[in-house]
Amino acid sequence: MTGPDDAPAELPRVFGTADSVYVRIVRLTLIEKGVDHELVPVDPFAPEGVPPSYRARHPFGRIPAFEHDGFRLFETGAITRYVNEAFEGPGLLPSEVRARARANQIISLADAYAYRPLVWGIYVERVEKPAQGEPTDEARLAAALAEADVCLASLAALMNGAPFLTGPRLSLADLHLAPMVFYVRQAPEGAALLAGHPGLAQWWARMSARPSLQQLGLSAG
Ligand SMILES: N[C@@H](CCC(=O)N[C@@H](CS)C(=O)NCC(=O)O)C(=O)O
């Protein structure tokens, strides 16, 4: 007999839009851990912005925000590390101290140096703006391409020929970078940049074949 104590726990909730890089990072992590979740729509790019009540979850009005059994969290790196530790499933950070430092370094690199040029400077300028009838800011694109090449060269050097960014196994670092690479590849210049780093191009082929990326529609593009 099923009593109230046996009621299924609420699914973890991710607040945001399905096409957001950072929402995708969190959802990929949940999927790789084998954790079902609910996506609750919140769109910071809607004309009216996020609902005022959302600021209680995320004072900066960004996405994603996250909730698990009443525990609320924002900042993607904190959420994915929490998910990795709070749920069963494969460990997504290396146990070896230096490999784990590398994973954390790559996550910081992706946030600090890759996200803006890859997504906003290259994808938005070359793909999204023209699709909306707006001209590309060629100077911004050129600057972003130069920054992105430093990012990719640096990542390729850190990866050092391994199948994944921090060694033989998938880690949070791979899941953090993948949604950014998905976008940059859609610009011909971005695809060319990636092709210039064969180890990373092979990494992308490996990543985009994973069921988690396919489930979120990140296998094409
Ligand atoms: N530091 C945040 C960054 C999140 C972020 O920038 N999300 C973007 C969408 S991918 C966003 O909410 N943008 C809305 C805005 O800039 O107003 C995190 O790690 O979660």
mmCIF file of C-alpha atoms and ligand atoms in Angstrom:
data_model
loop_
_atom_site.group_PDB
_atom_site.id
_atom_site.type_symbol
_atom_site.label_atom_id
_atom_site.label_comp_id
_atom_site.label_asym_id
_atom_site.label_seq_id
_atom_site.Cartn_x
_atom_site.Cartn_y
_atom_site.Cartn_z
ATOM 1 C CA MET A 1 0.000 0.000 0.000
ATOM 2 C CA THR A 2 1.278 3.432 -0.827
ATOM 3 C CA GLY A 3 1.066 5.935 2.026
ATOM 4 C CA PRO A 4 1.973 9.623 2.079
ATOM 5 C CA ASP A 5 5.565 8.757 3.048
ATOM 6 C CA ASP A 6 5.883 6.780 -0.155
ATOM 7 C CA ALA A 7 4.799 9.688 -2.327
ATOM 8 C CA PRO A 8 7.361 10.186 -5.069
ATOM 9 C CA ALA A 9 9.808 13.004 -4.365
ATOM 10 C CA GLU A 10 9.362 16.099 -6.500
ATOM 11 C CA LEU A 11 11.517 16.192 -9.558
ATOM 12 C CA PRO A 12 14.406 18.656 -9.460
ATOM 13 C CA ARG A 13 13.359 21.813 -11.287
ATOM 14 C CA VAL A 14 15.445 23.827 -13.723
ATOM 15 C CA PHE A 15 14.159 27.317 -14.480
ATOM 16 C CA GLY A 16 14.980 28.789 -17.867
ATOM 17 C CA THR A 17 14.654 28.270 -21.615
ATOM 18 C CA ALA A 18 15.556 25.126 -23.538
ATOM 19 C CA ASP A 19 17.939 26.980 -25.873
ATOM 20 C CA SER A 20 20.056 28.635 -23.150
ATOM 21 C CA VAL A 21 23.690 27.546 -22.965
ATOM 22 C CA TYR A 22 23.678 27.528 -19.171
ATOM 23 C CA VAL A 23 20.334 25.767 -18.839
ATOM 24 C CA ARG A 24 21.641 23.135 -21.240
ATOM 25 C CA ILE A 25 24.761 22.608 -19.115
ATOM 26 C CA VAL A 26 22.612 21.850 -16.072
ATOM 27 C CA ARG A 27 20.217 19.622 -17.999
ATOM 28 C CA LEU A 28 23.070 17.674 -19.636
ATOM 29 C CA THR A 29 24.496 17.066 -16.167
ATOM 30 C CA LEU A 30 21.147 15.808 -14.861
ATOM 31 C CA ILE A 31 20.684 13.544 -17.880
ATOM 32 C CA GLU A 32 24.218 12.132 -17.614
ATOM 33 C CA LYS A 33 23.504 11.389 -13.927
ATOM 34 C CA GLY A 34 20.263 9.676 -14.928
ATOM 35 C CA VAL A 35 18.104 12.177 -12.989
ATOM 36 C CA ASP A 36 14.671 13.144 -14.314
ATOM 37 C CA HIS A 37 13.895 16.824 -14.038
ATOM 38 C CA GLU A 38 11.318 19.424 -14.930
ATOM 39 C CA LEU A 39 12.101 22.475 -17.072
ATOM 40 C CA VAL A 40 10.092 25.470 -15.836
ATOM 41 C CA PRO A 41 9.911 28.182 -18.498
ATOM 42 C CA VAL A 42 11.503 31.523 -17.590
ATOM 43 C CA ASP A 43 12.771 33.747 -20.419
ATOM 44 C CA PRO A 44 15.079 36.651 -19.552
ATOM 45 C CA PHE A 45 15.025 37.731 -23.205
ATOM 46 C CA ALA A 46 11.239 38.122 -23.313
ATOM 47 C CA PRO A 47 10.198 41.763 -23.828
ATOM 48 C CA GLU A 48 8.895 41.945 -20.270
ATOM 49 C CA GLY A 49 11.994 40.199 -18.854
ATOM 50 C CA VAL A 50 11.794 37.663 -16.029
ATOM 51 C CA PRO A 51 8.730 37.804 -13.771
ATOM 52 C CA PRO A 52 9.496 39.886 -10.665
ATOM 53 C CA SER A 53 8.857 36.813 -8.473
ATOM 54 C CA TYR A 54 11.755 35.006 -10.216
ATOM 55 C CA ARG A 55 14.221 37.402 -8.568
ATOM 56 C CA ALA A 56 13.627 35.529 -5.311
ATOM 57 C CA ARG A 57 15.264 32.536 -7.006
ATOM 58 C CA HIS A 58 17.883 34.479 -8.916
ATOM 59 C CA PRO A 59 18.481 38.085 -7.803
ATOM 60 C CA PHE A 60 20.370 38.799 -11.034
ATOM 61 C CA GLY A 61 17.518 37.620 -13.241
ATOM 62 C CA ARG A 62 19.675 35.138 -15.170
ATOM 63 C CA ILE A 63 18.895 31.551 -16.079
ATOM 64 C CA PRO A 64 19.151 28.835 -14.881
ATOM 65 C CA ALA A 65 17.872 28.676 -11.341
ATOM 66 C CA PHE A 66 17.486 25.276 -9.708
ATOM 67 C CA GLU A 67 15.457 23.674 -6.943
ATOM 68 C CA HIS A 68 15.739 20.204 -5.411
ATOM 69 C CA ASP A 69 13.585 19.183 -2.438
ATOM 70 C CA GLY A 70 13.240 22.810 -1.330
ATOM 71 C CA PHE A 71 16.950 23.575 -1.784
ATOM 72 C CA ARG A 72 17.366 26.514 -4.135
ATOM 73 C CA LEU A 73 20.548 27.272 -6.009
ATOM 74 C CA PHE A 74 21.768 29.543 -8.796
ATOM 75 C CA GLU A 75 25.070 29.700 -10.707
ATOM 76 C CA THR A 76 25.585 26.859 -13.132
ATOM 77 C CA GLY A 77 28.942 25.693 -11.784
ATOM 78 C CA ALA A 78 27.480 25.377 -8.292
ATOM 79 C CA ILE A 79 24.388 23.583 -9.602
ATOM 80 C CA THR A 80 26.303 21.006 -11.638
ATOM 81 C CA ARG A 81 28.703 20.266 -8.772
ATOM 82 C CA TYR A 82 25.706 19.871 -6.456
ATOM 83 C CA VAL A 83 23.955 17.537 -8.900
ATOM 84 C CA ASN A 84 27.131 15.521 -9.261
ATOM 85 C CA GLU A 85 27.384 14.998 -5.504
ATOM 86 C CA ALA A 86 23.718 14.837 -4.512
ATOM 87 C CA PHE A 87 22.621 12.090 -6.886
ATOM 88 C CA GLU A 88 23.663 8.539 -7.656
ATOM 89 C CA GLY A 89 25.100 7.908 -11.063
ATOM 90 C CA PRO A 90 28.493 8.233 -12.647
ATOM 91 C CA GLY A 91 30.934 10.613 -10.955
ATOM 92 C CA LEU A 92 31.456 13.610 -13.213
ATOM 93 C CA LEU A 93 34.604 15.018 -11.631
ATOM 94 C CA PRO A 94 37.915 13.177 -11.653
ATOM 95 C CA SER A 95 38.946 11.750 -8.289
ATOM 96 C CA GLU A 96 42.608 12.579 -8.853
ATOM 97 C CA VAL A 97 43.369 16.004 -7.419
ATOM 98 C CA ARG A 98 45.197 17.502 -10.398
ATOM 99 C CA ALA A 99 42.715 16.186 -12.941
ATOM 100 C CA ARG A 100 39.930 17.686 -10.810
ATOM 101 C CA ALA A 101 41.786 21.002 -10.730
ATOM 102 C CA ARG A 102 41.940 20.844 -14.542
ATOM 103 C CA ALA A 103 38.184 20.263 -14.734
ATOM 104 C CA ASN A 104 37.566 23.283 -12.501
ATOM 105 C CA GLN A 105 40.054 25.330 -14.536
ATOM 106 C CA ILE A 106 38.279 24.470 -17.797
ATOM 107 C CA ILE A 107 34.865 25.321 -16.345
ATOM 108 C CA SER A 108 36.203 28.728 -15.268
ATOM 109 C CA LEU A 109 37.879 29.217 -18.635
ATOM 110 C CA ALA A 110 34.616 28.450 -20.427
ATOM 111 C CA ASP A 111 32.692 30.956 -18.282
ATOM 112 C CA ALA A 112 35.290 33.721 -18.257
ATOM 113 C CA TYR A 113 36.782 33.528 -21.750
ATOM 114 C CA ALA A 114 34.756 31.281 -24.075
ATOM 115 C CA TYR A 115 31.042 32.011 -23.553
ATOM 116 C CA ARG A 116 31.025 35.649 -24.722
ATOM 117 C CA PRO A 117 33.120 35.285 -27.894
ATOM 118 C CA LEU A 118 31.789 31.873 -28.955
ATOM 119 C CA VAL A 119 28.107 32.543 -28.351
ATOM 120 C CA TRP A 120 27.613 36.310 -28.543
ATOM 121 C CA GLY A 121 30.573 37.448 -30.621
ATOM 122 C CA ILE A 122 30.438 34.678 -33.238
ATOM 123 C CA TYR A 123 27.098 32.805 -33.192
ATOM 124 C CA VAL A 124 24.830 35.760 -32.488
ATOM 125 C CA GLU A 125 26.700 38.115 -34.825
ATOM 126 C CA ARG A 126 27.041 35.699 -37.756
ATOM 127 C CA VAL A 127 23.898 33.538 -37.446
ATOM 128 C CA GLU A 128 21.214 34.999 -35.210
ATOM 129 C CA LYS A 129 21.397 38.686 -36.138
ATOM 130 C CA PRO A 130 21.254 38.079 -39.917
ATOM 131 C CA ALA A 131 18.366 35.631 -39.337
ATOM 132 C CA GLN A 132 16.516 38.515 -37.696
ATOM 133 C CA GLY A 133 17.396 40.922 -40.502
ATOM 134 C CA GLU A 134 20.073 42.735 -38.488
ATOM 135 C CA PRO A 135 23.570 43.380 -39.833
ATOM 136 C CA THR A 136 26.571 41.564 -38.397
ATOM 137 C CA ASP A 137 28.976 43.784 -36.487
ATOM 138 C CA GLU A 138 32.035 42.624 -38.424
ATOM 139 C CA ALA A 139 34.502 44.279 -36.046
ATOM 140 C CA ARG A 140 32.918 42.531 -33.068
ATOM 141 C CA LEU A 141 32.938 39.238 -34.981
ATOM 142 C CA ALA A 142 36.617 39.608 -35.906
ATOM 143 C CA ALA A 143 37.576 40.394 -32.305
ATOM 144 C CA ALA A 144 35.540 37.417 -31.070
ATOM 145 C CA LEU A 145 37.184 35.080 -33.585
ATOM 146 C CA ALA A 146 40.613 36.071 -32.302
ATOM 147 C CA GLU A 147 39.534 35.565 -28.665
ATOM 148 C CA ALA A 148 37.855 32.255 -29.502
ATOM 149 C CA ASP A 149 40.989 30.946 -31.172
ATOM 150 C CA VAL A 150 42.976 31.611 -27.986
ATOM 151 C CA CYS A 151 40.281 29.711 -26.033
ATOM 152 C CA LEU A 152 40.298 26.727 -28.366
ATOM 153 C CA ALA A 153 44.099 26.571 -28.544
ATOM 154 C CA SER A 154 44.266 26.710 -24.777
ATOM 155 C CA LEU A 155 41.631 23.975 -24.388
ATOM 156 C CA ALA A 156 43.358 21.772 -26.955
ATOM 157 C CA ALA A 157 46.637 22.152 -25.051
ATOM 158 C CA LEU A 158 44.983 21.300 -21.722
ATOM 159 C CA MET A 159 43.245 18.313 -23.283
ATOM 160 C CA ASN A 160 46.599 17.070 -24.576
ATOM 161 C CA GLY A 161 45.220 14.394 -26.902
ATOM 162 C CA ALA A 162 42.849 12.782 -24.365
ATOM 163 C CA PRO A 163 39.374 11.722 -25.515
ATOM 164 C CA PHE A 164 37.710 14.099 -23.053
ATOM 165 C CA LEU A 165 38.823 17.498 -21.794
ATOM 166 C CA THR A 166 40.212 16.194 -18.519
ATOM 167 C CA GLY A 167 41.296 12.694 -19.498
ATOM 168 C CA PRO A 168 39.776 9.330 -20.368
ATOM 169 C CA ARG A 169 36.317 9.971 -18.896
ATOM 170 C CA LEU A 170 33.528 12.483 -19.337
ATOM 171 C CA SER A 171 33.502 15.258 -16.729
ATOM 172 C CA LEU A 172 31.559 18.397 -15.868
ATOM 173 C CA ALA A 173 34.135 20.299 -17.938
ATOM 174 C CA ASP A 174 32.959 18.581 -21.135
ATOM 175 C CA LEU A 175 29.324 19.260 -20.309
ATOM 176 C CA HIS A 176 30.106 22.928 -19.587
ATOM 177 C CA LEU A 177 31.847 23.559 -22.882
ATOM 178 C CA ALA A 178 29.673 21.473 -25.217
ATOM 179 C CA PRO A 179 26.642 23.826 -25.462
ATOM 180 C CA MET A 180 28.994 26.718 -26.311
ATOM 181 C CA VAL A 181 30.703 24.707 -29.057
ATOM 182 C CA PHE A 182 27.297 23.668 -30.396
ATOM 183 C CA TYR A 183 26.499 27.320 -31.056
ATOM 184 C CA VAL A 184 29.860 28.456 -32.398
ATOM 185 C CA ARG A 185 29.935 25.661 -34.995
ATOM 186 C CA GLN A 186 26.830 27.056 -36.626
ATOM 187 C CA ALA A 187 28.812 30.017 -37.911
ATOM 188 C CA PRO A 188 31.081 28.988 -40.812
ATOM 189 C CA GLU A 189 33.973 30.861 -39.198
ATOM 190 C CA GLY A 190 33.319 29.039 -35.909
ATOM 191 C CA ALA A 191 33.259 25.642 -37.635
ATOM 192 C CA ALA A 192 36.541 26.532 -39.357
ATOM 193 C CA LEU A 193 38.113 27.535 -36.036
ATOM 194 C CA LEU A 194 37.131 24.214 -34.483
ATOM 195 C CA ALA A 195 38.417 22.284 -37.492
ATOM 196 C CA GLY A 196 41.779 23.985 -36.925
ATOM 197 C CA HIS A 197 42.059 22.079 -33.625
ATOM 198 C CA PRO A 198 41.630 18.426 -34.671
ATOM 199 C CA GLY A 199 41.667 17.050 -31.117
ATOM 200 C CA LEU A 200 38.802 19.340 -30.172
ATOM 201 C CA ALA A 201 36.951 18.590 -33.409
ATOM 202 C CA GLN A 202 37.176 14.869 -32.563
ATOM 203 C CA TRP A 203 36.035 15.663 -29.022
ATOM 204 C CA TRP A 204 32.981 17.422 -30.466
ATOM 205 C CA ALA A 205 32.177 14.413 -32.684
ATOM 206 C CA ARG A 206 32.397 12.200 -29.580
ATOM 207 C CA MET A 207 30.277 14.558 -27.484
ATOM 208 C CA SER A 208 27.587 15.200 -30.078
ATOM 209 C CA ALA A 209 27.045 11.442 -30.438
ATOM 210 C CA ARG A 210 26.165 11.099 -26.732
ATOM 211 C CA PRO A 211 22.500 10.369 -25.966
ATOM 212 C CA SER A 212 22.413 13.335 -23.536
ATOM 213 C CA LEU A 213 23.336 15.818 -26.260
ATOM 214 C CA GLN A 214 21.003 14.134 -28.713
ATOM 215 C CA GLN A 215 18.157 14.328 -26.204
ATOM 216 C CA LEU A 216 18.619 18.107 -25.994
ATOM 217 C CA GLY A 217 18.963 18.506 -29.767
ATOM 218 C CA LEU A 218 22.681 19.319 -29.620
ATOM 219 C CA SER A 219 23.808 16.701 -32.074
ATOM 220 C CA ALA A 220 23.192 18.745 -35.206
ATOM 221 C CA GLY A 221 24.517 22.149 -36.176
HETATM 222 N N1 LIG B 1 26.914 33.085 -14.160
HETATM 223 C C1 LIG B 1 25.651 32.536 -14.623
HETATM 224 C C2 LIG B 1 25.471 32.890 -16.096
HETATM 225 C C3 LIG B 1 24.095 32.521 -16.600
HETATM 226 C C4 LIG B 1 23.761 33.298 -17.859
HETATM 227 O O1 LIG B 1 24.450 34.247 -18.273
HETATM 228 N N2 LIG B 1 22.636 32.911 -18.468
HETATM 229 C C5 LIG B 1 22.165 33.633 -19.628
HETATM 230 C C6 LIG B 1 21.438 32.716 -20.592
HETATM 231 S S1 LIG B 1 22.492 31.484 -21.292
HETATM 232 C C7 LIG B 1 21.149 34.668 -19.184
HETATM 233 O O2 LIG B 1 20.419 34.443 -18.243
HETATM 234 N N3 LIG B 1 21.123 35.808 -19.846
HETATM 235 C C8 LIG B 1 20.157 36.821 -19.561
HETATM 236 C C9 LIG B 1 20.754 38.178 -19.405
HETATM 237 O O3 LIG B 1 21.965 38.340 -19.658
HETATM 238 O O4 LIG B 1 20.004 39.081 -19.048
HETATM 239 C C10 LIG B 1 25.617 31.019 -14.397
HETATM 240 O O5 LIG B 1 26.699 30.425 -14.316
HETATM 241 O O6 LIG B 1 24.542 30.447 -14.263
#
